[in-house]
mmCIF file of C-alpha atoms and ligand atoms in Angstrom:
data_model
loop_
_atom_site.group_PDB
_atom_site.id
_atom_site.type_symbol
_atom_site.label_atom_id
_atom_site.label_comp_id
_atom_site.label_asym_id
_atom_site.label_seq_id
_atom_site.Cartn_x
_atom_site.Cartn_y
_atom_site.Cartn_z
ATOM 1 C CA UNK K 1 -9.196 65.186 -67.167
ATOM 2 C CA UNK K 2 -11.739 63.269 -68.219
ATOM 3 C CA UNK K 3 -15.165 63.978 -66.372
ATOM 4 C CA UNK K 4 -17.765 60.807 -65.647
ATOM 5 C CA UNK K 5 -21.094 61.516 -64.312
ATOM 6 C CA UNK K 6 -23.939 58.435 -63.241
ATOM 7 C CA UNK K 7 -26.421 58.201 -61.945
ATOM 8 C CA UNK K 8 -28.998 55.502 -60.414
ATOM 9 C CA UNK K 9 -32.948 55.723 -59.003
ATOM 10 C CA UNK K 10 -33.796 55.077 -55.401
ATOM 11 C CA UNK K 11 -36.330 52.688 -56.205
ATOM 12 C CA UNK K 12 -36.376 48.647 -55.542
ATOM 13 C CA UNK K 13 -33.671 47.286 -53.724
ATOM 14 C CA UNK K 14 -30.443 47.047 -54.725
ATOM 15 C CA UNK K 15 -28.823 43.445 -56.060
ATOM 16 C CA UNK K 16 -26.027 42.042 -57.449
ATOM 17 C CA UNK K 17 -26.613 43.122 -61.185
ATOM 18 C CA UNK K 18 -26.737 46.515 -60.068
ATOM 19 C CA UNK K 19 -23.226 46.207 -57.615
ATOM 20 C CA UNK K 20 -21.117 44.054 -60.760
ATOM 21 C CA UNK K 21 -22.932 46.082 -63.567
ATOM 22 C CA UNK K 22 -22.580 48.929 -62.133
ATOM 23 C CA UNK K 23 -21.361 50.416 -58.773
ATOM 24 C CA UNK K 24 -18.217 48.343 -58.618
ATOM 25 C CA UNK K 25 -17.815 49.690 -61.807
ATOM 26 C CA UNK K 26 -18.237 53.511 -60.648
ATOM 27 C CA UNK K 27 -15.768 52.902 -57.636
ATOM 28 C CA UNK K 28 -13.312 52.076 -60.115
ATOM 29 C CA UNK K 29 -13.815 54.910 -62.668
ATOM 30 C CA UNK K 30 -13.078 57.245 -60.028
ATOM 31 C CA UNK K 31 -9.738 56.585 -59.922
ATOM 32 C CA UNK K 32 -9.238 57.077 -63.560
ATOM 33 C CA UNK K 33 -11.744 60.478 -64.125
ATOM 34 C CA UNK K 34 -13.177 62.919 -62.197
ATOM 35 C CA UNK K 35 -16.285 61.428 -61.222
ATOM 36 C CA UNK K 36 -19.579 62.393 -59.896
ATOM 37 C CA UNK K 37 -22.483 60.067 -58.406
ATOM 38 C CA UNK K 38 -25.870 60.383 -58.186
ATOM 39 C CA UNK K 39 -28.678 59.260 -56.470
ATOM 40 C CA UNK K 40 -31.985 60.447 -59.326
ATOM 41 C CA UNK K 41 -34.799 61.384 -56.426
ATOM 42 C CA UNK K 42 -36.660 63.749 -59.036
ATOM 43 C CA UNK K 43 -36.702 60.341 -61.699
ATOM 44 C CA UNK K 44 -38.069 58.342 -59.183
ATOM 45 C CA UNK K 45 -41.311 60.594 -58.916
ATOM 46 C CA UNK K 46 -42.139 59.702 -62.098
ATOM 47 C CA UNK K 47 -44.599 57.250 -60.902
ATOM 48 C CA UNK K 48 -46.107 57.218 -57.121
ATOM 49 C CA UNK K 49 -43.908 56.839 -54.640
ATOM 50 C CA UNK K 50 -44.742 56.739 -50.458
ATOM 51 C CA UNK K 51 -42.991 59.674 -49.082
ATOM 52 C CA UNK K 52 -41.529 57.939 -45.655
ATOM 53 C CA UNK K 53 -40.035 55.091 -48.355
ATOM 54 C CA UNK K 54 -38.300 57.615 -50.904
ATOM 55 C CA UNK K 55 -36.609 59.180 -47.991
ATOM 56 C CA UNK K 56 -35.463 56.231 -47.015
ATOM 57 C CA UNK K 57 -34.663 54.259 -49.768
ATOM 58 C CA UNK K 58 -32.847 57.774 -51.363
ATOM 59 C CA UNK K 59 -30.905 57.889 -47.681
ATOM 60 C CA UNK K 60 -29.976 54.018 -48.077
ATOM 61 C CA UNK K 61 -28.905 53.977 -51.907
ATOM 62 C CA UNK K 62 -26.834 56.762 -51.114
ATOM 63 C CA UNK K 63 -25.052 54.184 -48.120
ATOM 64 C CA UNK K 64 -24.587 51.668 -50.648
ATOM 65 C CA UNK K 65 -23.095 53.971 -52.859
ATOM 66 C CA UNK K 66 -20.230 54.396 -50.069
ATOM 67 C CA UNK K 67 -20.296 50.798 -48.790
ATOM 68 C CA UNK K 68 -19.687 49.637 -52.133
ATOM 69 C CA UNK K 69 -16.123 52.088 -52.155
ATOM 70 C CA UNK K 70 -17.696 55.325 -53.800
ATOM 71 C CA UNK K 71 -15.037 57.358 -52.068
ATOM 72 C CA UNK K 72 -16.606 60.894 -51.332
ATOM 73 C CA UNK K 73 -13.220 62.377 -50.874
ATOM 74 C CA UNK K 74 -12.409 61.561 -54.738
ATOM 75 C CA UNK K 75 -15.818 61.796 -56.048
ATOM 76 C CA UNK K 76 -18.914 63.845 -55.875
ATOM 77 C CA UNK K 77 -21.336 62.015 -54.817
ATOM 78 C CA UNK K 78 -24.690 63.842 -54.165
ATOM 79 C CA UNK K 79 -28.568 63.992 -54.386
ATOM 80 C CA UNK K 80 -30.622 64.858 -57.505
ATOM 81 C CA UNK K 81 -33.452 66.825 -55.495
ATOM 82 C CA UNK K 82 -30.457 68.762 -53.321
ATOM 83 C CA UNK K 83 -29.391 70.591 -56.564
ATOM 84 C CA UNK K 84 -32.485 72.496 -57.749
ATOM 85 C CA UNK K 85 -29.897 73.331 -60.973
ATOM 86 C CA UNK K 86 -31.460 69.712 -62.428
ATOM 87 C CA UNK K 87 -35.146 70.862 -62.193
ATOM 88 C CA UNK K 88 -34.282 74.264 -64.336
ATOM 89 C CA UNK K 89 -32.345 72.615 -66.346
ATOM 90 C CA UNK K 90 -34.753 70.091 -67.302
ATOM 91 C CA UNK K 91 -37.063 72.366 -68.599
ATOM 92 C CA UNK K 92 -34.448 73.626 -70.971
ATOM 93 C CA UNK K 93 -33.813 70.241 -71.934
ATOM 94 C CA UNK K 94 -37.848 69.842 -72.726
ATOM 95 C CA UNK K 95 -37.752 72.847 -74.475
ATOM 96 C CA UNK K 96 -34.904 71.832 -76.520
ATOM 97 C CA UNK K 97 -35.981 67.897 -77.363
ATOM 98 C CA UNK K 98 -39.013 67.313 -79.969
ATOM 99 C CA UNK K 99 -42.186 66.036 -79.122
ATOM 100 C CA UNK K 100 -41.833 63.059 -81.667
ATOM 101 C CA UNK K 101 -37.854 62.776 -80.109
ATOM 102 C CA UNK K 102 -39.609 62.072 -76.867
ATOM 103 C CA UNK K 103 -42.388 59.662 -78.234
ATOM 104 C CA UNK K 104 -39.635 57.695 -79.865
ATOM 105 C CA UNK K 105 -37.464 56.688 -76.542
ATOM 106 C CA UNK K 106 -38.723 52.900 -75.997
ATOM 107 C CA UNK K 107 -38.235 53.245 -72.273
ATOM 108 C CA UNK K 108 -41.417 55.238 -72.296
ATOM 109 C CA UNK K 109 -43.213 52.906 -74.443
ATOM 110 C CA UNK K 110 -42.264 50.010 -72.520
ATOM 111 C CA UNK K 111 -43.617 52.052 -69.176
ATOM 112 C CA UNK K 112 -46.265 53.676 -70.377
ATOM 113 C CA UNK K 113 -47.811 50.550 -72.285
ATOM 114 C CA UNK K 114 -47.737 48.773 -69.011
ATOM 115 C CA UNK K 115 -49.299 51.476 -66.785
ATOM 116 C CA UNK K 116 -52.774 53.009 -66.165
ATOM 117 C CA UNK K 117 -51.338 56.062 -65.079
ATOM 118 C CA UNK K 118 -48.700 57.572 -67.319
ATOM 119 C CA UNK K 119 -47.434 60.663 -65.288
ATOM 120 C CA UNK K 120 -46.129 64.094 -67.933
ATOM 121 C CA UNK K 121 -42.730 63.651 -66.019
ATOM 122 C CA UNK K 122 -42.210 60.178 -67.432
ATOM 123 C CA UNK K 123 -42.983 61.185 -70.966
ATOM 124 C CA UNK K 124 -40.347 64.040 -69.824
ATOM 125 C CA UNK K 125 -37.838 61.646 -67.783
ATOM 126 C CA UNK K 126 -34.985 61.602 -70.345
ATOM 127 C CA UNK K 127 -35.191 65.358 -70.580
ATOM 128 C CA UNK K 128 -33.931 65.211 -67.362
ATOM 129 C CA UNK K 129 -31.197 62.741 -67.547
ATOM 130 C CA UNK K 130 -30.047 65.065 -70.295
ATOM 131 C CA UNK K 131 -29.753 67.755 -68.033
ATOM 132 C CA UNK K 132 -28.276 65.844 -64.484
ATOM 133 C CA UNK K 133 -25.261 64.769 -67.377
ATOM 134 C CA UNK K 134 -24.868 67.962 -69.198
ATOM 135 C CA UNK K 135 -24.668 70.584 -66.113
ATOM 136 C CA UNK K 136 -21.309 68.637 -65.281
ATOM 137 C CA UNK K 137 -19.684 69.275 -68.823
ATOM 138 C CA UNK K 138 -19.988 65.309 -68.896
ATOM 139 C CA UNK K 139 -17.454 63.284 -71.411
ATOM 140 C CA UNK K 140 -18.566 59.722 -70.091
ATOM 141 C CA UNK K 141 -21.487 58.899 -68.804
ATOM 142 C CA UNK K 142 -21.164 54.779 -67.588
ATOM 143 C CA UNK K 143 -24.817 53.230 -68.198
ATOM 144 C CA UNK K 144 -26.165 49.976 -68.844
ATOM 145 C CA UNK K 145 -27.149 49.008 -72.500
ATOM 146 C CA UNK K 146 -30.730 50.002 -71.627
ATOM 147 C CA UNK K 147 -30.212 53.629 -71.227
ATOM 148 C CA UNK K 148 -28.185 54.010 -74.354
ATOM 149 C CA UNK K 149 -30.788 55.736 -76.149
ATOM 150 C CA UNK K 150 -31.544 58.086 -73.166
ATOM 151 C CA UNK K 151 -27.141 59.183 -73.385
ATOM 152 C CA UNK K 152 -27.637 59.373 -77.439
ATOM 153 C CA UNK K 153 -30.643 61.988 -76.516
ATOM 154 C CA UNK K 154 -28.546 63.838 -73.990
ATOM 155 C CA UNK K 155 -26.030 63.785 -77.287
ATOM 156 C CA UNK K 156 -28.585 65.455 -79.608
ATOM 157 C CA UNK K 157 -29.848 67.889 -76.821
ATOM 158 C CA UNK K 158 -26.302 69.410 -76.347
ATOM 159 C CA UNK K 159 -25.468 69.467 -80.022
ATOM 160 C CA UNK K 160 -28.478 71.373 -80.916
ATOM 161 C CA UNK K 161 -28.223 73.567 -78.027
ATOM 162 C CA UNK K 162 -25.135 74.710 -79.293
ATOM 163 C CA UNK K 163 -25.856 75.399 -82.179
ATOM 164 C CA UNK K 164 -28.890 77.285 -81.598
ATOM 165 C CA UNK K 165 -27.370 79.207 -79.473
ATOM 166 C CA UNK K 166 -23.772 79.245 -79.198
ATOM 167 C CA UNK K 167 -20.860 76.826 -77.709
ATOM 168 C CA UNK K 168 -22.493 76.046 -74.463
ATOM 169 C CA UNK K 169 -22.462 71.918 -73.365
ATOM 170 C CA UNK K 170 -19.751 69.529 -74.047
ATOM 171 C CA UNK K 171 -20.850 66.713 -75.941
ATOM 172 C CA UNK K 172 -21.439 63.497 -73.546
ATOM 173 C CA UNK K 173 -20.560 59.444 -74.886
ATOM 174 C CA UNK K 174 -22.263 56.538 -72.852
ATOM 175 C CA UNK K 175 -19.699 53.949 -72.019
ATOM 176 C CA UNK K 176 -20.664 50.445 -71.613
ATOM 177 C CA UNK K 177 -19.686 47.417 -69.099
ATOM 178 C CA UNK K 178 -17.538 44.842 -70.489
ATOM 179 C CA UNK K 179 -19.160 41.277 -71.823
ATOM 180 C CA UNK K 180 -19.981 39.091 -68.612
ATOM 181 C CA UNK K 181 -20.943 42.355 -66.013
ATOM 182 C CA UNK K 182 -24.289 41.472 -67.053
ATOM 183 C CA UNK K 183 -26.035 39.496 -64.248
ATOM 184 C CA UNK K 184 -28.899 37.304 -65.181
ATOM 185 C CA UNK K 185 -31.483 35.987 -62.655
ATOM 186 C CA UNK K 186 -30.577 32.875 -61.502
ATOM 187 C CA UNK K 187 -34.328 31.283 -61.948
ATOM 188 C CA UNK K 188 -34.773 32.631 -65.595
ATOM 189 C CA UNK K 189 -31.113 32.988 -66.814
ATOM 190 C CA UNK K 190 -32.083 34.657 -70.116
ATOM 191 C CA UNK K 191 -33.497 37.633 -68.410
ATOM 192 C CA UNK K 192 -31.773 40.157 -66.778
ATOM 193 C CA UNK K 193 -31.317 40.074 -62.724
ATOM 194 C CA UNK K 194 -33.297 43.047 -61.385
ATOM 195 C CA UNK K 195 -34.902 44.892 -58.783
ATOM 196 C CA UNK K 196 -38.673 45.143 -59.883
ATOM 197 C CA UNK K 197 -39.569 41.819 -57.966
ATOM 198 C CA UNK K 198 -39.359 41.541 -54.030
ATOM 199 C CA UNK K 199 -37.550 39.068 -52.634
ATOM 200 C CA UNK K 200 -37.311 37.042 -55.852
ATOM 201 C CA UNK K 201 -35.733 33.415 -55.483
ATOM 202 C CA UNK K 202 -33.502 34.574 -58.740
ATOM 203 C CA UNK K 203 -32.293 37.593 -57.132
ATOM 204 C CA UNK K 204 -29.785 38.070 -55.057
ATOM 205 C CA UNK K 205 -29.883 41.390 -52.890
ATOM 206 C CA UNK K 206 -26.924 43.396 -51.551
ATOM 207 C CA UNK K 207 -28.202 42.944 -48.401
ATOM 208 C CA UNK K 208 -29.238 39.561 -48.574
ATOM 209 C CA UNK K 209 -27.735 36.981 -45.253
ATOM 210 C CA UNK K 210 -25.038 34.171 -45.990
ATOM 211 C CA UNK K 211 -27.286 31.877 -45.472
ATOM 212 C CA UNK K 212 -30.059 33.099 -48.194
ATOM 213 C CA UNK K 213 -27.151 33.542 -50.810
ATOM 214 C CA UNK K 214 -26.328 30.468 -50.427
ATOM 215 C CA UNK K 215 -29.562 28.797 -51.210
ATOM 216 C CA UNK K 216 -30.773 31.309 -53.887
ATOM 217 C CA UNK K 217 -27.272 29.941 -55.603
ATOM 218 C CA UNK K 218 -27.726 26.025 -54.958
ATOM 219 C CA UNK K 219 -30.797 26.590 -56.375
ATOM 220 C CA UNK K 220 -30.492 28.641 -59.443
ATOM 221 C CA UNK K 221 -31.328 26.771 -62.678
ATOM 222 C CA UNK K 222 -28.588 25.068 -64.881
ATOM 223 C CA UNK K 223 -28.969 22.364 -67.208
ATOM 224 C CA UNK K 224 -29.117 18.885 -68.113
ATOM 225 C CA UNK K 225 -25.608 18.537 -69.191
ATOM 226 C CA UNK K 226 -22.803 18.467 -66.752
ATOM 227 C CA UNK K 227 -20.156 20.516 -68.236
ATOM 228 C CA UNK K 228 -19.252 23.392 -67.133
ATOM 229 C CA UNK K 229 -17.890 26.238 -69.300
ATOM 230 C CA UNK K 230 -19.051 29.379 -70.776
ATOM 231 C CA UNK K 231 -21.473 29.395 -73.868
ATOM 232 C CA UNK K 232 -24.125 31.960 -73.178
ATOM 233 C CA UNK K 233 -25.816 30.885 -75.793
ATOM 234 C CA UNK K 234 -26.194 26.744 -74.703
ATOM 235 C CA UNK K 235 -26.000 27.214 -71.424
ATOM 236 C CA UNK K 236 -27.325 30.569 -70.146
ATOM 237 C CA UNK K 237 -27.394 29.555 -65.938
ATOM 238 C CA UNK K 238 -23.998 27.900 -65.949
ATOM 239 C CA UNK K 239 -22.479 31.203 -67.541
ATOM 240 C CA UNK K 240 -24.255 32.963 -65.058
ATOM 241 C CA UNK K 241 -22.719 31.230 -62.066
ATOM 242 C CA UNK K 242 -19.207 31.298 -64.356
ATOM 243 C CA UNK K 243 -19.541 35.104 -65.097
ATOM 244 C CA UNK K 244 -20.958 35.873 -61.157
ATOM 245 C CA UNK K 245 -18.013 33.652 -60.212
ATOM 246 C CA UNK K 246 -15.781 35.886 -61.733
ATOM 247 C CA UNK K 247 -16.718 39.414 -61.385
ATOM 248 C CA UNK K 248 -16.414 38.386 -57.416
ATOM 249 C CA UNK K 249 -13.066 37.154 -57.800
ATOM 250 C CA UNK K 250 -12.086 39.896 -60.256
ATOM 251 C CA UNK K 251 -11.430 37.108 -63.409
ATOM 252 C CA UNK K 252 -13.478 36.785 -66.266
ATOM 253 C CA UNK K 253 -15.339 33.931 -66.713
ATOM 254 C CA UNK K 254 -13.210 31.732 -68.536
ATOM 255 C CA UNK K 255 -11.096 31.946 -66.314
ATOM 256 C CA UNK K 256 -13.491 30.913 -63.508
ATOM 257 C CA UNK K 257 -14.686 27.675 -65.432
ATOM 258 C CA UNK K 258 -11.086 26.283 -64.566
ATOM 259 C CA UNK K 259 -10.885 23.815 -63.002
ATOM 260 C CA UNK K 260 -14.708 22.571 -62.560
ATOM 261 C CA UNK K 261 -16.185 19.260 -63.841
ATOM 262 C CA UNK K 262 -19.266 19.713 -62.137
ATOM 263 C CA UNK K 263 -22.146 22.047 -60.782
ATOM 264 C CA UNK K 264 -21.785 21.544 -57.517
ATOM 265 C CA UNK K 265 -18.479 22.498 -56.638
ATOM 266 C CA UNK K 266 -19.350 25.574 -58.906
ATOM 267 C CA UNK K 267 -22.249 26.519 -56.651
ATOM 268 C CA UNK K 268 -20.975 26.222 -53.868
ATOM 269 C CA UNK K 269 -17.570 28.348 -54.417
ATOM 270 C CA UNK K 270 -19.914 30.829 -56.445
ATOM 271 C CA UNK K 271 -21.741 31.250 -53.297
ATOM 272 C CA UNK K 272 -18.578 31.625 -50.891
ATOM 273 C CA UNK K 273 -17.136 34.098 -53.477
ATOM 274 C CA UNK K 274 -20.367 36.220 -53.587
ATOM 275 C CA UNK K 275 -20.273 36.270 -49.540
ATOM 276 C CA UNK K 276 -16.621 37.292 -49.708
ATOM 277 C CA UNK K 277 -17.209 39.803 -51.455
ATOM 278 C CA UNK K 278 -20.367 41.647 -50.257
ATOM 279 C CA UNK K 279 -19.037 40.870 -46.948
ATOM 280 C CA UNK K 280 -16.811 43.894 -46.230
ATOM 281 C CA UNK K 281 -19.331 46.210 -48.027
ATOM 282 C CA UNK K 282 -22.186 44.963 -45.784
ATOM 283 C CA UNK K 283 -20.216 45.467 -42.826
ATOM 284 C CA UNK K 284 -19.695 48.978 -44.216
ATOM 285 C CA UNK K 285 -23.227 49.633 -44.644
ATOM 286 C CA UNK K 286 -24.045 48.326 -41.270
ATOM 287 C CA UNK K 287 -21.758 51.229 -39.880
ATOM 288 C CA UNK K 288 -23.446 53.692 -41.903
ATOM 289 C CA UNK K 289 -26.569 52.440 -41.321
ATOM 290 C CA UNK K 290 -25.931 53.327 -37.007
ATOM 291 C CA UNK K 291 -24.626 56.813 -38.177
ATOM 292 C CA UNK K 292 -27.246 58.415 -40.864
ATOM 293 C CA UNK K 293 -25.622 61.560 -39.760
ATOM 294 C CA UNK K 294 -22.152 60.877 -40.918
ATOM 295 C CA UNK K 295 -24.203 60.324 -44.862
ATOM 296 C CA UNK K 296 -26.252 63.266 -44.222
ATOM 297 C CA UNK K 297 -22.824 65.410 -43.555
ATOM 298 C CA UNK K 298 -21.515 63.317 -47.054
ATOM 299 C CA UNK K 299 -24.117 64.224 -49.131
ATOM 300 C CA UNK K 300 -24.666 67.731 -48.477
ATOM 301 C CA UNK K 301 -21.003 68.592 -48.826
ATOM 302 C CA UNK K 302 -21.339 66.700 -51.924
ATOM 303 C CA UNK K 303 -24.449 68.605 -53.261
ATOM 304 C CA UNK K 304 -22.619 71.815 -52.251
ATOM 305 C CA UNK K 305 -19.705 70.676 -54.645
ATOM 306 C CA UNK K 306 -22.224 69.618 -57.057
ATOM 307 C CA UNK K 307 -24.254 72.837 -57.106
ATOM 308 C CA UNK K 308 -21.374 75.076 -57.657
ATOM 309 C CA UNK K 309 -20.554 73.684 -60.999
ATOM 310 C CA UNK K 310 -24.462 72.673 -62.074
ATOM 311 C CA UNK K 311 -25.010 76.919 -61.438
ATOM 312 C CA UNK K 312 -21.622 77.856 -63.730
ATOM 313 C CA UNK K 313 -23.167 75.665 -66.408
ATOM 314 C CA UNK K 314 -26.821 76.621 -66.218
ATOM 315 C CA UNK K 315 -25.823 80.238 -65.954
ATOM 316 C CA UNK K 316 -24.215 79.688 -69.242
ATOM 317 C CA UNK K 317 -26.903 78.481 -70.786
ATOM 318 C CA UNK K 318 -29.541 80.974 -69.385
ATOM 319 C CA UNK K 319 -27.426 83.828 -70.337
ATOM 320 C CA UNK K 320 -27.263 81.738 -74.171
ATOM 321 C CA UNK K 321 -30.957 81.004 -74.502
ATOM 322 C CA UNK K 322 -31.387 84.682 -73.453
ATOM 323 C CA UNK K 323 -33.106 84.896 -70.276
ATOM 324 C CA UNK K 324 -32.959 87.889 -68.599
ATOM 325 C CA UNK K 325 -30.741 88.223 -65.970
ATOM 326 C CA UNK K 326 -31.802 89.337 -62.495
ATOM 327 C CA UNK K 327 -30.440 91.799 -60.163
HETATM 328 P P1 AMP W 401 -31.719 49.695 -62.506
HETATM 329 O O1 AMP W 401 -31.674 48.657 -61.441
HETATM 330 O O2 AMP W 401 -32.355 49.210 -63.767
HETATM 331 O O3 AMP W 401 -32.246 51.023 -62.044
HETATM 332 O O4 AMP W 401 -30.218 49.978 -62.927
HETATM 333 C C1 AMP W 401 -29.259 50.613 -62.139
HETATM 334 C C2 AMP W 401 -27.878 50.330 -62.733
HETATM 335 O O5 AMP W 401 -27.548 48.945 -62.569
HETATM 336 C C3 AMP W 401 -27.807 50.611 -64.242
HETATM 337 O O6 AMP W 401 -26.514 51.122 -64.545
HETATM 338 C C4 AMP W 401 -27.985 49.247 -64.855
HETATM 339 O O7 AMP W 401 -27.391 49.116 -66.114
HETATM 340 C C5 AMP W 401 -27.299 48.331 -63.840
HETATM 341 N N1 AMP W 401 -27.947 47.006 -63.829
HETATM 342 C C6 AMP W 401 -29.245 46.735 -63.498
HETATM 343 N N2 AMP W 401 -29.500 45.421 -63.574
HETATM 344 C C7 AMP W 401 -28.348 44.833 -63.986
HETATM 345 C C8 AMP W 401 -27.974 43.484 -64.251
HETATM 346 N N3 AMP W 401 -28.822 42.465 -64.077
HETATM 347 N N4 AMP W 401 -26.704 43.242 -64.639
HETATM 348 C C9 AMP W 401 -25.827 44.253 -64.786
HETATM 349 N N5 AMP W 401 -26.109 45.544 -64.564
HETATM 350 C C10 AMP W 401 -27.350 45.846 -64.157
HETATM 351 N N1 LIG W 402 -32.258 56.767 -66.137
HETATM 352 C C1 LIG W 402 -31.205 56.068 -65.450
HETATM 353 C C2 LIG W 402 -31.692 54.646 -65.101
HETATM 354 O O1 LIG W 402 -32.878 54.410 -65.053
HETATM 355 C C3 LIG W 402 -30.792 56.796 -64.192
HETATM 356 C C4 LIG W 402 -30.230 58.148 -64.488
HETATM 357 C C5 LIG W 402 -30.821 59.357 -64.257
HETATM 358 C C6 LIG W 402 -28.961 58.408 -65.073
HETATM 359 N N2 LIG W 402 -30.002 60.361 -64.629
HETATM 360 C C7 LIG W 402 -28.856 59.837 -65.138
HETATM 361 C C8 LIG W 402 -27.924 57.606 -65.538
HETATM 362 C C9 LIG W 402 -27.748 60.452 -65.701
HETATM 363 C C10 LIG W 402 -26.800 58.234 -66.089
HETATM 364 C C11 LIG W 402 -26.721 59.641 -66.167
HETATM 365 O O2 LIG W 402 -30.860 53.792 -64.844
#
């Protein structure tokens, strides 16, 4: 069967990009492959973080995760930092990428460009991805286009791995979301939708009331025509409102353009869809939210799964690289 592995950072709160672009789509992969979830703690510590927030926004992710129908009796879904098997292997994984390999990943550019402080473990960060997805003999790993270059790494790693030292990881693929799962921010509608700004008027969070959907929607930015139908190119925030339109209502967004002659009919249904359809996983949230032990319980039976096969595979590869066993 064929195994999928993700994973996301505790860090920001979550929105709608990340639910349509991504966790709806994990909830469905794991009824098709064996699947395992998880929430990166260790990549978040690449830059500063305030300890009382990680814990809690690690705890919280990990609710969403279930909320949004990450079923933990079909998947694994666990955290990073409960499965010391990531840190180990990491190091392998440094010890196995180039310096220059490193250098080159754009993510790190991009970061490190912007930042006074540029920590070792972000120059190191994909090193680690390489090893969370290749402890779990990954085939798939489902990523947005930005961390393609981080799976094509994890690629390289485990091919020359093996053949340094013998057959040892199975050889992940990133898989991509289909056109249209791409959610744009509803102020700036050529830009992606994301978490890095708080309480952004172009952002709409998973957590976010009725009432402030609703008027982050009726306002999002469209355009002087009146037509509505999907051209990304012309018309960037009406294809945003078509292709939001119809990841809530499971179409795709053709589809949702039919039948609309003007913007605000399409706002306004785009904004009861979106309620629909956070709705029941809010309501889910809210439940685990009163019960942090019931998620506690979750995860650690999850990192327990989790840890058994991250040891088989490291102790493969420690055995390969030649360390010496221990009594
Ligand atoms: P990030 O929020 O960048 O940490 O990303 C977490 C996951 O959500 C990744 O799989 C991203 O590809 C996905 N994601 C983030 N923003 C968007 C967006 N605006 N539209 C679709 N997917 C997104
Ligand atoms: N780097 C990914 C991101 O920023 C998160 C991540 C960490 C990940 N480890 C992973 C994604 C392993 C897929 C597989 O989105």
């Amino acid at each position: 069967m064929t195994r999928v592995f993700s994973g996301i950072k505790p860090t920001g709160k979550v929105h709608l990009g990340n639910v349509f672009g991504a966790l709806v789509r994990w909830t469905e992969e794991q009824h098709r492959a064996e699947s395992i979830y998880c929430v990166v703690d260790l990549h978040a510590l690449t830059v500063p973080q305030d300890p009382t927030e990680l814990r809690q926004s690690t705890l919280r992710l990990a609710q969403i995760l279930l909320a949004v129908g990450i079923d933990p009796t079909v998947s694994t879904l666990f955290v990073q930092g409960h499965v010391p098997e990531h840190s180990e292997g990491a190091w392998l994984m440094e010890c196995t990428a180039a310096f220059g390999e490193l250098r080159r990943m754009t993510q790190f550019k991009d970061k490190s460009d912007k930042s006074d402080f540029v920590s070792g473990g972000l120059f190191t960060y994909p090193a680690l991805m390489a090893a969370d997805i290749l402890l779990y003999d990954t085939d798939e790993v489902p990523v947005g286009d930005d961390q393609r270059q981080h799976v094509e790494l994890a690629r390289d790693l485990a091919e020359r791995f093996n053949s340094r030292y013998g057959q040892t990881f199975t050889v992940p693929r990133a898989t991509f979301p289909v056109a249209g799962a791409r959610v744009m921010d509803l102020q700036n509608p050529t830009a992606k939708m994301s978490k890095s700004e708080d309480d952004a008027p172009g952002t709409i969070l998973f957590l976010d009331e009725p009432r402030t959907i609703e008027k982050k929607i009726k306002r999002a930015v469209t355009d002087t025509e009146s037509e509505v139908r999907f051209d990304v190119a012309t018309k960037p925030g009406v294809s945003n409102l078509l292709s939001i339109l119809g990841a809530a209502t499971g179409r795709t967004p053709e589809q949702a353009a039919d039948g609309y002659t003007q913007y605000g009919p399409l706002k306004a249904d785009t904004a009861a869809a979106v309620i629909e359809c956070l709705a029941p996983m809010q309501a889910r949230y809210a439940e685990l939210a009163a019960d942090p032990g019931e998620t506690a319980r979750i995860l650690a039976e999850g990192a327990a799964k989790a840890r058994a096969q991250a040891a088989t595979t490291l102790a493969r590869a420690r055995d390969h690289i030649g360390l010496l066993p221990a009594l």
